[in-house]
Coordinates of N, CA and C in Angstrom, one line a residue:
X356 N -20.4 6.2 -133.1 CA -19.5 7.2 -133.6 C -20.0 8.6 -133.1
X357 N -19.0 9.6 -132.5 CA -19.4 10.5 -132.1 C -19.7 11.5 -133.4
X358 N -20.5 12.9 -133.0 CA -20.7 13.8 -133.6 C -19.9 14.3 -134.3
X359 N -18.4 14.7 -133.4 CA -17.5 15.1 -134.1 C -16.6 14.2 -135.2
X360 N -16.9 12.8 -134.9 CA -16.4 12.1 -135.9 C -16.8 11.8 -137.0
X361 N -18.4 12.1 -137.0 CA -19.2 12.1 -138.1 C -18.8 13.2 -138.9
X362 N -18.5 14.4 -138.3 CA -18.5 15.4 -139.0 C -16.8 15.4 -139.9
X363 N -16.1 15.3 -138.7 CA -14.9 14.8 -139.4 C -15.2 14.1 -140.6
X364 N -15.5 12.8 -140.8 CA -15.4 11.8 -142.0 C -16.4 12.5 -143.1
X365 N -17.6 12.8 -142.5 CA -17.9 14.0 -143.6 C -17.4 14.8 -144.2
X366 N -16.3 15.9 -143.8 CA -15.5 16.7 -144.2 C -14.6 16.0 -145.4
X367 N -14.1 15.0 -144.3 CA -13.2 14.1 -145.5 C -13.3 14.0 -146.5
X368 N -14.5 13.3 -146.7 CA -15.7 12.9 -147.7 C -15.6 14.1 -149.2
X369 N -16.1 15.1 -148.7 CA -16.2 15.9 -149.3 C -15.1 16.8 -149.8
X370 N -13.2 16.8 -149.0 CA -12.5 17.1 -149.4 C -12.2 15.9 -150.4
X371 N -12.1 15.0 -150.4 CA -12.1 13.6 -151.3 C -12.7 14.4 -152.7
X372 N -14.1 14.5 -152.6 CA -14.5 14.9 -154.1 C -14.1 16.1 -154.5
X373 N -13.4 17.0 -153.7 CA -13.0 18.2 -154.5 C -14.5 19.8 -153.9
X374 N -15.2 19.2 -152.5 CA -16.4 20.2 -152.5 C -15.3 20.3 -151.4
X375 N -14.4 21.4 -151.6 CA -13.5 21.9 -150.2 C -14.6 23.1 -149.7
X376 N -15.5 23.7 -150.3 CA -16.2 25.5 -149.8 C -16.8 24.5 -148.9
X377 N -17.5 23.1 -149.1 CA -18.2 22.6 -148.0 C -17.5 22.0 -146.7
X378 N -16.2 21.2 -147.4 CA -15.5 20.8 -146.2 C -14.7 21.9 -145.3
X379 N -14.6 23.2 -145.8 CA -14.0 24.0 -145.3 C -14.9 24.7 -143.8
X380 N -16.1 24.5 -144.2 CA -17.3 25.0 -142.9 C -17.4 24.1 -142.2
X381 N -16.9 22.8 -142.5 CA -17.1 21.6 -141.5 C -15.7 21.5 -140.8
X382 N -14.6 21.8 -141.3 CA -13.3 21.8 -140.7 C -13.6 22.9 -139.6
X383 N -13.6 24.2 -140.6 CA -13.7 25.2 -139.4 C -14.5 25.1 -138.3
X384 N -15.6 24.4 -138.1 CA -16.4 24.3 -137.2 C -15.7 23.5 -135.9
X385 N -15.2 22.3 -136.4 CA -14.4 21.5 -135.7 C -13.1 22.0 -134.8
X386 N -12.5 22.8 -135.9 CA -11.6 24.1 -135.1 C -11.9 24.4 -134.1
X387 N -12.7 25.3 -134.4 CA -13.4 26.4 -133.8 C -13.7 25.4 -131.9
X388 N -14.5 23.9 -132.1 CA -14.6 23.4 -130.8 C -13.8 23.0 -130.1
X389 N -12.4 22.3 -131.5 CA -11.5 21.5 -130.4 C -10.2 22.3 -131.3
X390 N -9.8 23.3 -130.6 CA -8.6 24.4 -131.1 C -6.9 23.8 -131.0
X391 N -7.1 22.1 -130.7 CA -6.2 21.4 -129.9 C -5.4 20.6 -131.2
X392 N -7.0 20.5 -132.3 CA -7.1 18.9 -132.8 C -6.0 19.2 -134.2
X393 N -5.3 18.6 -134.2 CA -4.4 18.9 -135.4 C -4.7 18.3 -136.7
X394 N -5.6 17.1 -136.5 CA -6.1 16.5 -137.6 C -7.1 17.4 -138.5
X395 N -8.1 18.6 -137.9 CA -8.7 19.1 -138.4 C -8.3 20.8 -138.9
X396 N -6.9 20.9 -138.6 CA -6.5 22.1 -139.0 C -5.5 21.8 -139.8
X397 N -5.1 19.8 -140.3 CA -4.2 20.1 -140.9 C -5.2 19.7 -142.4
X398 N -5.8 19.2 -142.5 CA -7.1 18.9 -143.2 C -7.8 20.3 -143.7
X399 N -8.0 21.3 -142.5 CA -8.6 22.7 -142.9 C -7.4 23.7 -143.8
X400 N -6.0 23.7 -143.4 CA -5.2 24.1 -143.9 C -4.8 23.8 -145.4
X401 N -5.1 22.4 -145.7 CA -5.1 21.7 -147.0 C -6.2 22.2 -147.5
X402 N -7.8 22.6 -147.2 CA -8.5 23.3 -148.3 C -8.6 24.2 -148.9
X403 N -7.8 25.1 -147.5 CA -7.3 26.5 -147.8 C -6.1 26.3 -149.5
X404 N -5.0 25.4 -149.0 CA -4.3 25.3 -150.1 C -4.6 25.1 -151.2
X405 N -5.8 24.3 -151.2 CA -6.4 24.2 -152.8 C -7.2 25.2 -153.1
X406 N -7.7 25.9 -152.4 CA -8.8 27.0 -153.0 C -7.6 28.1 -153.2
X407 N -5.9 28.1 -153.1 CA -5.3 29.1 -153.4 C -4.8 28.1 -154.8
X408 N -4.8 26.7 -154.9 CA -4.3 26.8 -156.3 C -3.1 25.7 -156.0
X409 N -2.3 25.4 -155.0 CA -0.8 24.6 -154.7 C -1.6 23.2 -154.4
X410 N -0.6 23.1 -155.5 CA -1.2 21.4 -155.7 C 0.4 20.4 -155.3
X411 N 0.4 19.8 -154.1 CA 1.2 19.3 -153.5 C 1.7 18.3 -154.4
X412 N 1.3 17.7 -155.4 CA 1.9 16.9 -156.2 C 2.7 17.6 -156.7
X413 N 2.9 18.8 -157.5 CA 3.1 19.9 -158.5 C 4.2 20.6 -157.9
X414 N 5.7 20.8 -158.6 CA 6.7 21.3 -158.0 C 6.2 22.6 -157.5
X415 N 5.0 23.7 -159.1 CA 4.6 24.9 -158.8 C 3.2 24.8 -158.7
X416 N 2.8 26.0 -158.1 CA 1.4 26.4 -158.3 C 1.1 26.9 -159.1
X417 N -0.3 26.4 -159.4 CA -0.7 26.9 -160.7 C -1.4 28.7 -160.1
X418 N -1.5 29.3 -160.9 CA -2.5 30.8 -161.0 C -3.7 30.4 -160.7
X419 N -4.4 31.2 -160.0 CA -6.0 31.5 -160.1 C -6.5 32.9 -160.6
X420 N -7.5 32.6 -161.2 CA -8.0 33.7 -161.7 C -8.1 34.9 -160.6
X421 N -8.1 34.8 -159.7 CA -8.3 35.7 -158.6 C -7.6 36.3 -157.1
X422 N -6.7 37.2 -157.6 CA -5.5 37.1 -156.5 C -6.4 37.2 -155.2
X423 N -7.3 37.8 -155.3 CA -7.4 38.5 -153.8 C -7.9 36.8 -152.9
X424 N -8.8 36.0 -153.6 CA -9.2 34.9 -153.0 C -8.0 34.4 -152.6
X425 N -6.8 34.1 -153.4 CA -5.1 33.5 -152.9 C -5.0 34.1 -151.5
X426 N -5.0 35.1 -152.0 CA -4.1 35.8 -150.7 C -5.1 35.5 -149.1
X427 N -6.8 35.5 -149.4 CA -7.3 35.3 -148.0 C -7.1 33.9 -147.9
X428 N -7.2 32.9 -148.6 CA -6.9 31.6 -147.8 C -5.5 31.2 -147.7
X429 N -4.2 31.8 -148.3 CA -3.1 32.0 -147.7 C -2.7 32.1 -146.2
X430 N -3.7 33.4 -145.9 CA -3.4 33.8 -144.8 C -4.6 33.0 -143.4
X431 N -5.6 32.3 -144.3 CA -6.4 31.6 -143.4 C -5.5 30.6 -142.9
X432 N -4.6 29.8 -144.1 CA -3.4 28.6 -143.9 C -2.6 29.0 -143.0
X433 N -1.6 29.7 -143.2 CA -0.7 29.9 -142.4 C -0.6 29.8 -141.1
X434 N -1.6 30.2 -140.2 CA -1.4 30.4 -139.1 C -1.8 28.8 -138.4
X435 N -2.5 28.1 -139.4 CA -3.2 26.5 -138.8 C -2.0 26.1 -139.2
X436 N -1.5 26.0 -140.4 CA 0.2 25.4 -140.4 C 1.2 25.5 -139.6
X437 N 1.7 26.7 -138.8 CA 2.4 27.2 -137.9 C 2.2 25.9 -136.6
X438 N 0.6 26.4 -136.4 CA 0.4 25.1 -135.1 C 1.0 23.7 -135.3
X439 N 0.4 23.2 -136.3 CA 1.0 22.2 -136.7 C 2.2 21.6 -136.4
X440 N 3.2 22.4 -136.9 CA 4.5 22.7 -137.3 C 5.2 22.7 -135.8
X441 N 4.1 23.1 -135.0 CA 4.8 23.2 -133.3 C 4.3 22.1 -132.7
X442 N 3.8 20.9 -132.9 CA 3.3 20.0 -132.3 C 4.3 18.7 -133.3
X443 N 4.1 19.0 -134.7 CA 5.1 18.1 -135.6 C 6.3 18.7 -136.5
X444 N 7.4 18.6 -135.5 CA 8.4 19.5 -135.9 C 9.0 19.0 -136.9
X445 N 9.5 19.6 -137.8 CA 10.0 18.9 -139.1 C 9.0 18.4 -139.5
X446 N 8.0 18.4 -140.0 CA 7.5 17.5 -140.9 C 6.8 18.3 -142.2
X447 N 7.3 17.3 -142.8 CA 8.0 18.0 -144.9 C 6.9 18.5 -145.0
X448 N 5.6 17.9 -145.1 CA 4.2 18.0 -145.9 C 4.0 19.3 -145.7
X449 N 4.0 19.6 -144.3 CA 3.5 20.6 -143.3 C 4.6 22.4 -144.0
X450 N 6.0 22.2 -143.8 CA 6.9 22.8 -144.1 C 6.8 23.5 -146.0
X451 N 6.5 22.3 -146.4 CA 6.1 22.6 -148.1 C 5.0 23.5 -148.4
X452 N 3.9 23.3 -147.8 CA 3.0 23.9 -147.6 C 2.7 25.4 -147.0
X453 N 3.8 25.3 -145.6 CA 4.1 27.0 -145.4 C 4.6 27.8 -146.6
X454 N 5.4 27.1 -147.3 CA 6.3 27.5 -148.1 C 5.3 28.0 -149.5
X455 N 4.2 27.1 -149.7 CA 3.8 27.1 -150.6 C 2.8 28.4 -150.9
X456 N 2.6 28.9 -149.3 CA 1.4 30.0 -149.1 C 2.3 31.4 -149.3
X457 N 4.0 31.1 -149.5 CA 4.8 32.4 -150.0 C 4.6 32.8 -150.8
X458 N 4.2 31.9 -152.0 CA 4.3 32.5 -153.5 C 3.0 33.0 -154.5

């Protein structure tokens, strides 16, 4: 297993239990090498969404105590979603999720 696959399934791992502040430095890192990989920005974009609060099961999102955190991982999401979005066109999960970083 390569490095980056380790790191991948680690991330996983750790979005799994809910430690997204950790899987979020392991996403980004993976980014950051392969700016291509969609699996890890759509994985990165998902921790962003939970550390703003939009719980994909949940028609709404719930409040956090703290707008200004919402608003920077909003805008961390957005732009990894976008990509996404241009490589898998229409696709709901992805679309819900833009939508989700509006409110």
């Amino acid at each position: 297993m390569t490095r980056r696959n380790e790191a991948f399934k680690d991330a996983i791992n750790l979005l799994d239990r809910g430690e997204c502040d950790r899987a979020i430095k392991i996403f980004e890192q993976i980014v950051q090498n392969e700016p291509n990989g969609l699996d890890a920005k759509f994985n990165l974009a998902l921790c962003y969404m939970i550390k703003i609060g939009i719980d994909l099961q949940e028609e709404e999102p719930y409040i956090l105590k703290d707008l200004i955190d919402e608003e920077v991982y909003a805008i961390r999401a957005l732009p990894l979603l976008k990509a996404i979005l241009k490589e898998r066109v229409e696709d709901e999960e992805v679309e819900e999720m833009i939508e989700g970083t509006k409110k």
